Coordinates of C-alpha atoms in Angstrom, one line a residue:
Chain A
M1 CA 76.1 -30.6 183.2
E2 CA 75.1 -33.6 181.2
H3 CA 77.9 -35.9 180.0
K4 CA 80.4 -34.2 182.3
K5 CA 82.3 -37.4 183.0
A6 CA 82.5 -38.3 179.3
Y7 CA 83.8 -34.8 178.4
L8 CA 86.4 -35.0 181.2
R9 CA 87.5 -38.5 180.2
R10 CA 87.9 -37.5 176.5
L11 CA 89.9 -34.4 177.5
L12 CA 92.1 -36.6 179.8
L13 CA 92.8 -38.9 176.8
I14 CA 93.7 -35.9 174.7
M15 CA 95.9 -34.6 177.5
I16 CA 97.6 -38.0 177.8
A17 CA 98.1 -38.2 174.0
F18 CA 99.4 -34.6 173.9
F19 CA 102.1 -35.4 176.5
A20 CA 102.9 -38.8 175.0
V21 CA 103.5 -37.2 171.6
L22 CA 105.5 -34.4 173.3
I23 CA 107.7 -36.8 175.3
G24 CA 108.1 -39.1 172.3
G25 CA 109.0 -36.2 170.0
F26 CA 111.4 -34.8 172.5
L27 CA 113.2 -38.1 173.1
L28 CA 113.2 -39.4 169.5
D29 CA 113.6 -36.2 167.5
I30 CA 114.6 -33.1 169.5
V31 CA 117.2 -34.7 171.8
P32 CA 119.2 -36.4 169.0
N33 CA 119.0 -33.4 166.7
F34 CA 119.9 -31.0 169.5
T35 CA 122.8 -33.2 170.6
Q36 CA 124.1 -33.4 167.0
G37 CA 123.6 -29.7 166.5
L38 CA 125.3 -28.9 169.7
S39 CA 128.4 -31.0 168.9
E40 CA 128.5 -29.6 165.3
G41 CA 128.1 -26.1 166.7
A42 CA 130.8 -26.6 169.2
R43 CA 133.2 -28.0 166.5
V44 CA 132.5 -25.0 164.2
G45 CA 132.8 -22.6 167.1
H46 CA 136.2 -24.0 168.1
Q47 CA 137.5 -23.8 164.6
I48 CA 136.3 -20.2 164.3
V49 CA 138.0 -19.3 167.6
D50 CA 141.2 -21.1 166.6
A51 CA 141.4 -19.3 163.2
Y52 CA 140.6 -16.0 164.9
E53 CA 143.4 -16.4 167.5
Q54 CA 145.9 -17.3 164.8
E55 CA 145.0 -14.0 163.2
E56 CA 143.6 -15.6 160.1
P57 CA 139.9 -15.1 160.7
R58 CA 137.7 -17.4 158.7
S59 CA 134.0 -17.7 158.7
Q60 CA 132.6 -21.1 158.8
Y61 CA 129.0 -21.8 158.0
L62 CA 126.7 -24.7 157.3
L63 CA 124.2 -25.1 154.5
W64 CA 122.2 -28.3 155.2
N65 CA 119.7 -30.3 153.1
V66 CA 120.4 -28.3 150.0
P67 CA 118.1 -29.7 147.2
I68 CA 120.2 -30.7 144.2
R69 CA 118.6 -31.0 140.8
C70 CA 119.7 -33.3 137.9
S71 CA 122.7 -34.9 139.4
A72 CA 124.2 -37.9 137.6
P73 CA 123.1 -41.3 138.8
I74 CA 125.6 -43.1 141.0
A75 CA 126.2 -46.8 140.7
I76 CA 126.5 -48.5 144.1
E77 CA 128.2 -51.8 144.5
T78 CA 126.6 -54.2 146.9
S79 CA 127.6 -57.6 148.3
D80 CA 125.2 -59.3 145.9
A81 CA 126.9 -59.1 142.5
K82 CA 123.6 -59.9 140.7
R83 CA 121.8 -56.9 142.1
Q84 CA 122.3 -53.5 140.5
V85 CA 121.7 -50.4 142.6
V86 CA 121.7 -46.9 141.3
G87 CA 121.4 -43.9 143.5
Q88 CA 120.9 -40.3 142.9
L89 CA 121.9 -37.3 145.1
S90 CA 118.9 -35.2 146.0
T91 CA 120.3 -33.2 148.9
L92 CA 123.7 -32.0 150.0
S93 CA 124.8 -30.8 153.4
L94 CA 127.7 -28.4 153.1
S95 CA 130.2 -26.9 155.4
V96 CA 131.9 -23.8 153.9
Q97 CA 135.0 -22.0 155.2
E98 CA 135.9 -18.5 153.8
P99 CA 138.5 -15.9 154.8
V100 CA 136.9 -12.8 156.2
Q101 CA 138.1 -9.2 156.4
P102 CA 140.6 -8.6 159.2
G103 CA 138.9 -6.9 162.1
E104 CA 135.6 -8.6 161.5
S105 CA 134.0 -9.2 164.9
M106 CA 133.9 -12.8 166.2
T107 CA 130.2 -12.4 167.2
R108 CA 129.3 -11.5 163.7
I109 CA 131.2 -14.6 162.4
A110 CA 129.5 -16.8 165.1
F111 CA 126.0 -15.6 164.3
A112 CA 126.7 -16.3 160.6
A113 CA 127.3 -20.0 161.3
I114 CA 124.1 -20.8 159.4
G115 CA 124.1 -19.7 155.7
N116 CA 126.7 -17.0 156.4
S117 CA 124.0 -14.6 157.4
P118 CA 122.7 -13.5 160.9
L119 CA 119.3 -13.1 159.2
I120 CA 119.1 -16.8 158.4
Y121 CA 120.2 -17.6 162.0
A122 CA 117.5 -15.4 163.3
L123 CA 114.8 -16.9 161.0
M124 CA 115.8 -20.5 162.1
I125 CA 115.8 -19.6 165.8
G126 CA 112.5 -17.7 165.4
S127 CA 110.9 -20.7 163.6
A128 CA 112.2 -23.1 166.3
F129 CA 111.0 -20.8 169.1
C130 CA 107.4 -20.9 167.8
F131 CA 107.0 -24.6 168.8
P132 CA 107.6 -24.3 172.6
V133 CA 105.2 -21.3 172.6
I134 CA 102.5 -23.4 170.7
I135 CA 103.0 -26.3 173.1
L136 CA 102.5 -23.9 176.1
L137 CA 99.4 -22.3 174.6
M138 CA 97.9 -25.8 173.8
Y139 CA 98.5 -26.8 177.4
F140 CA 96.7 -23.7 178.7
I141 CA 93.7 -24.4 176.4
I142 CA 93.3 -28.0 177.5
R143 CA 93.7 -27.0 181.1
S144 CA 91.2 -24.2 180.8
V145 CA 88.6 -26.4 179.1
R146 CA 89.0 -29.1 181.7
C147 CA 88.6 -26.5 184.5
A148 CA 85.5 -25.0 182.8
I149 CA 83.9 -28.5 182.6
R150 CA 84.8 -29.5 186.1
E151 CA 83.5 -26.3 187.7
E152 CA 80.6 -26.1 185.2
R153 CA 81.6 -22.6 184.1
P154 CA 81.1 -21.3 180.5
L155 CA 84.2 -21.8 178.3
A156 CA 86.6 -18.9 178.7
K157 CA 86.7 -16.4 175.8
N158 CA 90.5 -16.1 176.0
N159 CA 90.7 -19.7 174.6
V160 CA 89.7 -18.2 171.2
W161 CA 92.6 -15.8 171.3
L162 CA 94.9 -18.7 172.4
L163 CA 93.6 -20.8 169.4
R164 CA 94.1 -17.9 167.0
A165 CA 97.6 -17.3 168.4
I166 CA 98.5 -21.0 167.8
A167 CA 97.1 -20.8 164.3
L168 CA 99.1 -17.7 163.5
L169 CA 102.3 -19.1 165.1
T170 CA 101.9 -22.3 163.1
I171 CA 101.7 -20.3 159.9
L172 CA 104.5 -17.9 161.0
S173 CA 106.9 -20.8 161.9
E174 CA 106.3 -22.3 158.5
L175 CA 107.0 -19.0 156.7
L176 CA 110.1 -18.3 158.8
N177 CA 111.5 -21.8 158.3
Q178 CA 110.9 -21.9 154.6
T179 CA 112.3 -18.4 154.1
G180 CA 115.4 -19.5 156.0
L181 CA 115.7 -22.6 153.9
W182 CA 115.2 -20.6 150.7
L183 CA 118.0 -18.2 151.8
I184 CA 120.2 -21.2 152.6
N185 CA 119.5 -22.7 149.1
T186 CA 120.2 -19.3 147.5
K187 CA 123.5 -19.1 149.3
A188 CA 124.3 -22.7 148.3
A189 CA 123.6 -21.9 144.7
E190 CA 126.1 -19.1 144.9
V191 CA 128.7 -21.3 146.6
L192 CA 128.2 -24.2 144.1
A193 CA 128.0 -22.0 141.0
G194 CA 130.2 -23.5 138.2
T195 CA 130.2 -27.0 139.7
A196 CA 128.3 -30.1 138.5
Y197 CA 125.6 -29.5 141.1
T198 CA 122.5 -27.3 140.4
V199 CA 120.7 -26.1 143.4
D200 CA 116.9 -25.9 143.4
T201 CA 116.3 -22.4 144.6
T202 CA 112.5 -22.3 144.2
F203 CA 110.5 -21.2 147.3
H204 CA 108.7 -24.2 148.7
L205 CA 105.9 -24.1 151.3
N206 CA 104.6 -27.0 153.3
Y207 CA 101.0 -26.7 152.5
S208 CA 99.8 -29.2 155.0
T209 CA 101.2 -27.0 157.8
L210 CA 99.5 -23.9 156.3
I211 CA 96.2 -25.8 156.0
M212 CA 96.5 -26.9 159.7
G213 CA 97.0 -23.2 160.7
I214 CA 93.9 -22.2 158.7
L215 CA 91.9 -25.1 160.2
L216 CA 92.9 -23.8 163.6
L217 CA 91.6 -20.3 162.7
F218 CA 88.4 -22.0 161.6
A219 CA 88.2 -24.0 164.9
A220 CA 88.6 -20.7 166.8
E221 CA 85.6 -19.2 164.9
V222 CA 83.5 -22.4 165.6
F223 CA 84.5 -22.1 169.2
I224 CA 83.4 -18.5 169.6
I225 CA 80.1 -19.1 167.7
G226 CA 79.4 -22.1 169.9
R227 CA 80.2 -20.0 173.0
D228 CA 77.9 -17.2 171.9
L229 CA 75.1 -19.6 171.1
G230 CA 75.5 -21.2 174.5
E231 CA 75.3 -17.8 176.2
E232 CA 72.3 -16.9 174.2
Q233 CA 70.6 -20.2 175.1
K234 CA 71.5 -19.5 178.8
L235 CA 69.8 -16.1 178.6
T236 CA 66.6 -17.4 177.0
I237 CA 64.1 -17.6 179.8
Chain B
M1 CA 67.7 -2.1 173.8
A2 CA 64.4 -0.9 172.5
I3 CA 62.4 -3.8 174.2
I4 CA 61.4 -2.9 177.7
I5 CA 60.2 -5.5 180.2
N6 CA 57.6 -4.2 182.6
I7 CA 57.1 -7.4 184.7
D8 CA 58.0 -5.4 187.9
V9 CA 55.1 -2.9 187.1
M10 CA 52.6 -5.8 186.7
M11 CA 54.0 -7.6 189.8
A12 CA 53.5 -4.4 191.8
K13 CA 49.9 -4.0 190.4
R14 CA 49.1 -7.6 191.4
K15 CA 51.1 -7.3 194.7
M16 CA 53.1 -10.4 193.8
Q17 CA 56.6 -11.2 195.1
L18 CA 59.3 -12.3 192.6
G19 CA 59.7 -15.7 194.4
T20 CA 56.0 -16.4 194.3
L21 CA 55.7 -15.6 190.6
A22 CA 58.9 -17.7 189.9
E23 CA 57.4 -20.6 191.7
R24 CA 54.0 -20.4 189.9
V25 CA 55.7 -20.0 186.5
Q26 CA 58.1 -22.8 187.3
I27 CA 61.3 -20.9 186.6
T28 CA 64.1 -20.1 189.0
P29 CA 64.0 -16.7 190.8
A30 CA 67.5 -16.0 189.2
N31 CA 66.1 -16.4 185.7
L32 CA 63.0 -14.3 186.5
S33 CA 65.4 -11.7 187.8
I34 CA 67.4 -11.8 184.5
L35 CA 64.1 -11.3 182.7
K36 CA 62.9 -8.5 185.0
T37 CA 66.2 -6.5 184.7
G38 CA 66.1 -6.7 180.9
K39 CA 69.3 -8.9 180.6
A40 CA 67.5 -11.8 178.9
K41 CA 68.2 -12.3 175.1
A42 CA 64.9 -14.1 174.4
I43 CA 61.7 -15.4 176.1
R44 CA 60.0 -18.7 175.3
F45 CA 56.3 -18.6 174.4
S46 CA 55.6 -21.1 177.2
T47 CA 57.3 -18.8 179.8
L48 CA 55.4 -15.7 178.4
E49 CA 52.1 -17.7 178.5
A50 CA 52.7 -18.7 182.1
I51 CA 53.6 -15.2 183.2
C52 CA 50.5 -13.7 181.5
R53 CA 48.3 -16.4 183.1
E54 CA 49.7 -15.8 186.6
L55 CA 49.6 -12.0 186.3
D56 CA 46.3 -12.0 184.4
C57 CA 47.6 -9.7 181.7
Q58 CA 48.4 -9.5 178.0
P59 CA 52.0 -9.9 176.6
G60 CA 51.8 -6.2 175.7
D61 CA 51.4 -5.3 179.4
I62 CA 54.8 -6.8 180.2
I63 CA 56.7 -6.3 177.0
E64 CA 56.9 -2.8 175.5
Y65 CA 58.7 -1.5 172.4
R66 CA 60.3 1.9 172.9
P67 CA 62.6 3.1 170.0
D68 CA 66.1 4.0 171.0
E69 CA 66.8 7.8 171.1
E70 CA 69.4 8.3 168.4

């Protein structure tokens, strides 16, 4: 195979970049968020258990990053008297406590800790679960391409299915996440009804993520066309 | 496939071995085998020319069109 070394070198660089981003993202984003979420979850869990044991069962749920529309500007005093700073609230993170019907199961209360609905909990967990699967599939693809080049075998056809799976998971995670956020915002609008805060309950989508998913589907098609052309070329005598 | 390759018939007529023809046509025996068994997707004019030259035949003697029975 011509340029074998160059292909392997480039794939090695991609592999190194992949793991560097993975480790960086894990250390700088996932670990702090997970630690914060864990302590917050433990705090909420203990409060739920305490209330349950005192026979005054209360549900406690979180509504985070709720987008607020048209809130009044807030003047912020700084150490420099000549400088005027005005802020505006754009998001609110809420913690809500409500009494529940006596006899309500603790499991149901616990799984309603996000947005007071087990469905929102499931959507958020489902969305988060997509990412490790995507990372695993990406690792399989890079490893398979490297093996194919090293052993001078044709590229495996299952890479196309792995790429398609990554694309669909990317789109699915975005849809699950945004549906969850929309349900949280809808719940927050219900909770904040009659207050000075108006919640933006429009359904938003992160179009760059969707485009990335569609681009991956396109890449899978390019991959299979390239593979078929290569096979045809190989069978031209 | 409706295209039938009759290289083996011509090789038998000329009493030529697969290895010998492959060597004279300058393709690998494996590729000539792919062609002979009808697994090839396409044939280059240069290969066809060399085969016809070595087997002293016309392209029609080694490639035949037989419609599929459907």
